[in-house]
């Protein structure tokens, strides 16, 4: 919407600023205002349309109900599972993140609505579209009001159902520990882990605690050894199981890239263990029983054009142990579907960094589950078992001194020592994660031998130059993949073609532009166009139409029939064998890497893809690059957060570069935390 359009929309607003607090507003006026806010871009059209739909279902719905509905819909679209009413009424700006002009209009509207939290609750409870009866889980009203009188939460019924399902599954799986003979576990853990001078060995403790849980969480930052620990947990399970040859193991992650990395990391860790355990443990059989890692959609059997899966509570997965990596990316709906599809006896272990960005869709499940990870809150019985099983004493600060220890905390371990992610990049990430903007800025400004660099107060062309040329001390942008792409094998040599495709894909993954936003010249969309145009001008690419050799693409919609899923990244290259007379759609294929395997799809069959020289930080989760460039937009907003910057930094293995339109944007982002409204923690405490 341009400025003129916004001005026109604004002219349609009722003027509330001069009205007294005793004035009222009709339902129709309320709907007109909500529609005008949609025209101004403060709400989505879907948000105001949902409010109108509720008015149709309940002609007597109070204006507060209609406003709450629209704001709830917008919150869900931004990743929240509910609308917390008390914070909304106390600090609407902090909850909604609207610009000042919009907040002024909202404040004026609120003057004509109930003033107190109790009055808002009463209005909602009086409406026929709101289920406000605690314990009535089978209602059919589209809205659900739950929580206490002091902290009520409004849900769309679907998301209330997801939260309840996840909480019920976790409570059931953590209620009673799986019986474990610590005396049999201790020798294996001593064999699987080196003696650690630093006490305690949290990796060792994580294995021991996960061994007696049906639901476990292992969290930690980059380089803390989450997959290293998971591999040893699998070996431990294989060692102590009464029938290890029948153990059914699955590996999964939200994206294909993350799944491939998980499998590779697990296989590498198990290979290192073979020398340690010798013939006493058949790790080759263990590796074979795992098979390939899969996306969660693939694991559950996603069905085209539906939210339903092949596997569910009525038809559960045939799995004994499931390891899920990059769990911070798993949204609420997916977590509910996953837990429902697991047999009651199965073990599920979530791996992830609680401090990374939450999923794009609604929910911050891993963050909610890791509420006690930092503090520990282990019970005396957990500490006693851990000591017997590992020889490691959990330090007193991590024990629950009073009250009841939370059941989930007994199966949650935070890995606290990074063995890989250190040096300048690790120090920068730590400063950001701690909210120390000054330290982060100082660390970024210091000479770090090429590991760190920043360009602030520049235009988007700075990011484009980095994509083409790199910078001193850092890999040279996309040069490596382009150079490799221009050295194809002889026609008809299928093995050489496969090796070449692997090299191109690996080279492309050395560098990436990561953007805070999707649209605009500072967003992924604008930079993709700019990089493509620059590479064409430099004759590094020959762009003729939509599809061309070397085009990197990201899948934007799951397509189980093709075996591609949202977030998968591939490169457009000539097919190994091209038949005479084949058109462009037959000559070109998009190649994706699944670990050591390749899969490809003809370009004519890929309808839902976008160019991927640049991608959003959200989409980058589960990936790492030799050199990562984080691009911050011209203006700070709700999207610019500590979690976003931290996630962007931790995608870099060897070099990180910040590109910002304005000086000081880094500090602004570091000081702004992302808070997702959720009732999951409350349900787990119930």
PDB file of N, CA and C in Angstrom, residues 1-16 31-43 45 101 105:
ATOM      1  N   UNK A   1       0.844  -1.197   0.000  1.00  0.00           N
ATOM      2  CA  UNK A   1       0.000   0.000   0.000  1.00  0.00           C
ATOM      3  C   UNK A   1       0.878   1.245   0.000  1.00  0.00           C
ATOM      4  N   UNK A   2       0.622   2.199  -0.931  1.00  0.00           N
ATOM      5  CA  UNK A   2       1.393   3.424  -0.974  1.00  0.00           C
ATOM      6  C   UNK A   2       0.859   4.445   0.020  1.00  0.00           C
ATOM      7  N   UNK A   3       1.571   5.582   0.111  1.00  0.00           N
ATOM      8  CA  UNK A   3       1.215   6.602   1.100  1.00  0.00           C
ATOM      9  C   UNK A   3      -0.180   7.168   0.861  1.00  0.00           C
ATOM     10  N   UNK A   4      -0.500   7.400  -0.400  1.00  0.00           N
ATOM     11  CA  UNK A   4      -1.823   7.939  -0.727  1.00  0.00           C
ATOM     12  C   UNK A   4      -2.937   6.992  -0.295  1.00  0.00           C
ATOM     13  N   UNK A   5      -2.728   5.695  -0.537  1.00  0.00           N
ATOM     14  CA  UNK A   5      -3.720   4.704  -0.132  1.00  0.00           C
ATOM     15  C   UNK A   5      -3.888   4.661   1.384  1.00  0.00           C
ATOM     16  N   UNK A   6      -2.769   4.760   2.097  1.00  0.00           N
ATOM     17  CA  UNK A   6      -2.846   4.745   3.552  1.00  0.00           C
ATOM     18  C   UNK A   6      -3.563   5.984   4.064  1.00  0.00           C
ATOM     19  N   UNK A   7      -3.286   7.121   3.435  1.00  0.00           N
ATOM     20  CA  UNK A   7      -3.970   8.339   3.852  1.00  0.00           C
ATOM     21  C   UNK A   7      -5.472   8.218   3.637  1.00  0.00           C
ATOM     22  N   UNK A   8      -5.853   7.601   2.516  1.00  0.00           N
ATOM     23  CA  UNK A   8      -7.265   7.402   2.225  1.00  0.00           C
ATOM     24  C   UNK A   8      -7.901   6.487   3.258  1.00  0.00           C
ATOM     25  N   UNK A   9      -7.173   5.415   3.597  1.00  0.00           N
ATOM     26  CA  UNK A   9      -7.682   4.490   4.606  1.00  0.00           C
ATOM     27  C   UNK A   9      -7.862   5.194   5.942  1.00  0.00           C
ATOM     28  N   UNK A  10      -6.856   6.015   6.294  1.00  0.00           N
ATOM     29  CA  UNK A  10      -6.925   6.742   7.546  1.00  0.00           C
ATOM     30  C   UNK A  10      -8.121   7.679   7.596  1.00  0.00           C
ATOM     31  N   UNK A  11      -8.470   8.234   6.433  1.00  0.00           N
ATOM     32  CA  UNK A  11      -9.587   9.165   6.393  1.00  0.00           C
ATOM     33  C   UNK A  11     -10.905   8.492   6.684  1.00  0.00           C
ATOM     34  N   UNK A  12     -10.966   7.166   6.577  1.00  0.00           N
ATOM     35  CA  UNK A  12     -12.197   6.428   6.849  1.00  0.00           C
ATOM     36  C   UNK A  12     -12.359   6.080   8.314  1.00  0.00           C
ATOM     37  N   UNK A  13     -11.307   6.293   9.118  1.00  0.00           N
ATOM     38  CA  UNK A  13     -11.388   5.941  10.524  1.00  0.00           C
ATOM     39  C   UNK A  13     -12.377   6.839  11.259  1.00  0.00           C
ATOM     40  N   UNK A  14     -13.180   6.291  12.169  1.00  0.00           N
ATOM     41  CA  UNK A  14     -13.880   7.143  13.109  1.00  0.00           C
ATOM     42  C   UNK A  14     -12.863   7.897  13.956  1.00  0.00           C
ATOM     43  N   UNK A  15     -13.127   9.127  14.271  1.00  0.00           N
ATOM     44  CA  UNK A  15     -12.214   9.917  15.083  1.00  0.00           C
ATOM     45  C   UNK A  15     -12.600   9.746  16.542  1.00  0.00           C
ATOM     46  N   UNK A  16     -11.706   9.083  17.308  1.00  0.00           N
ATOM     47  CA  UNK A  16     -12.013   8.762  18.688  1.00  0.00           C
ATOM     48  C   UNK A  16     -11.296   9.645  19.692  1.00  0.00           C
ATOM     49  N   UNK A  31     -16.529  -3.116  13.449  1.00  0.00           N
ATOM     50  CA  UNK A  31     -16.110  -3.850  12.260  1.00  0.00           C
ATOM     51  C   UNK A  31     -15.573  -2.904  11.195  1.00  0.00           C
ATOM     52  N   UNK A  32     -16.202  -1.746  11.025  1.00  0.00           N
ATOM     53  CA  UNK A  32     -15.714  -0.764  10.055  1.00  0.00           C
ATOM     54  C   UNK A  32     -14.298  -0.297  10.417  1.00  0.00           C
ATOM     55  N   UNK A  33     -14.069  -0.096  11.694  1.00  0.00           N
ATOM     56  CA  UNK A  33     -12.745   0.326  12.147  1.00  0.00           C
ATOM     57  C   UNK A  33     -11.706  -0.762  11.902  1.00  0.00           C
ATOM     58  N   UNK A  34     -12.062  -1.987  12.198  1.00  0.00           N
ATOM     59  CA  UNK A  34     -11.133  -3.095  11.985  1.00  0.00           C
ATOM     60  C   UNK A  34     -10.796  -3.259  10.506  1.00  0.00           C
ATOM     61  N   UNK A  35     -11.796  -3.078   9.637  1.00  0.00           N
ATOM     62  CA  UNK A  35     -11.533  -3.162   8.201  1.00  0.00           C
ATOM     63  C   UNK A  35     -10.611  -2.022   7.754  1.00  0.00           C
ATOM     64  N   UNK A  36     -10.817  -0.830   8.298  1.00  0.00           N
ATOM     65  CA  UNK A  36      -9.948   0.288   7.954  1.00  0.00           C
ATOM     66  C   UNK A  36      -8.519   0.028   8.415  1.00  0.00           C
ATOM     67  N   UNK A  37      -8.370  -0.596   9.562  1.00  0.00           N
ATOM     68  CA  UNK A  37      -7.033  -0.950  10.037  1.00  0.00           C
ATOM     69  C   UNK A  37      -6.375  -1.982   9.131  1.00  0.00           C
ATOM     70  N   UNK A  38      -7.171  -2.864   8.567  1.00  0.00           N
ATOM     71  CA  UNK A  38      -6.630  -3.814   7.588  1.00  0.00           C
ATOM     72  C   UNK A  38      -6.152  -3.094   6.344  1.00  0.00           C
ATOM     73  N   UNK A  39      -6.928  -2.096   5.893  1.00  0.00           N
ATOM     74  CA  UNK A  39      -6.527  -1.318   4.733  1.00  0.00           C
ATOM     75  C   UNK A  39      -5.232  -0.559   4.995  1.00  0.00           C
ATOM     76  N   UNK A  40      -5.018  -0.141   6.213  1.00  0.00           N
ATOM     77  CA  UNK A  40      -3.800   0.577   6.578  1.00  0.00           C
ATOM     78  C   UNK A  40      -2.616  -0.350   6.800  1.00  0.00           C
ATOM     79  N   UNK A  41      -2.845  -1.643   6.818  1.00  0.00           N
ATOM     80  CA  UNK A  41      -1.760  -2.596   6.991  1.00  0.00           C
ATOM     81  C   UNK A  41      -1.436  -2.938   8.428  1.00  0.00           C
ATOM     82  N   UNK A  42      -2.248  -2.464   9.385  1.00  0.00           N
ATOM     83  CA  UNK A  42      -1.998  -2.785  10.784  1.00  0.00           C
ATOM     84  C   UNK A  42      -2.548  -4.148  11.150  1.00  0.00           C
ATOM     85  N   UNK A  43      -3.616  -4.508  10.517  1.00  0.00           N
ATOM     86  CA  UNK A  43      -4.164  -5.850  10.598  1.00  0.00           C
ATOM     87  C   UNK A  43      -4.115  -6.479   9.216  1.00  0.00           C
ATOM     88  N   UNK A  45      -6.209  -8.611   6.273  1.00  0.00           N
ATOM     89  CA  UNK A  45      -7.613  -8.718   5.886  1.00  0.00           C
ATOM     90  C   UNK A  45      -8.262  -9.923   6.564  1.00  0.00           C
ATOM     91  N   UNK A 101       1.314   5.635  15.319  1.00  0.00           N
ATOM     92  CA  UNK A 101       0.031   6.096  14.785  1.00  0.00           C
ATOM     93  C   UNK A 101      -1.067   5.073  15.036  1.00  0.00           C
ATOM     94  N   UNK A 105      -4.594   5.205  17.572  1.00  0.00           N
ATOM     95  CA  UNK A 105      -5.948   4.842  17.185  1.00  0.00           C
ATOM     96  C   UNK A 105      -6.501   3.728  18.067  1.00  0.00           C
TER      97      UNK A 105
END
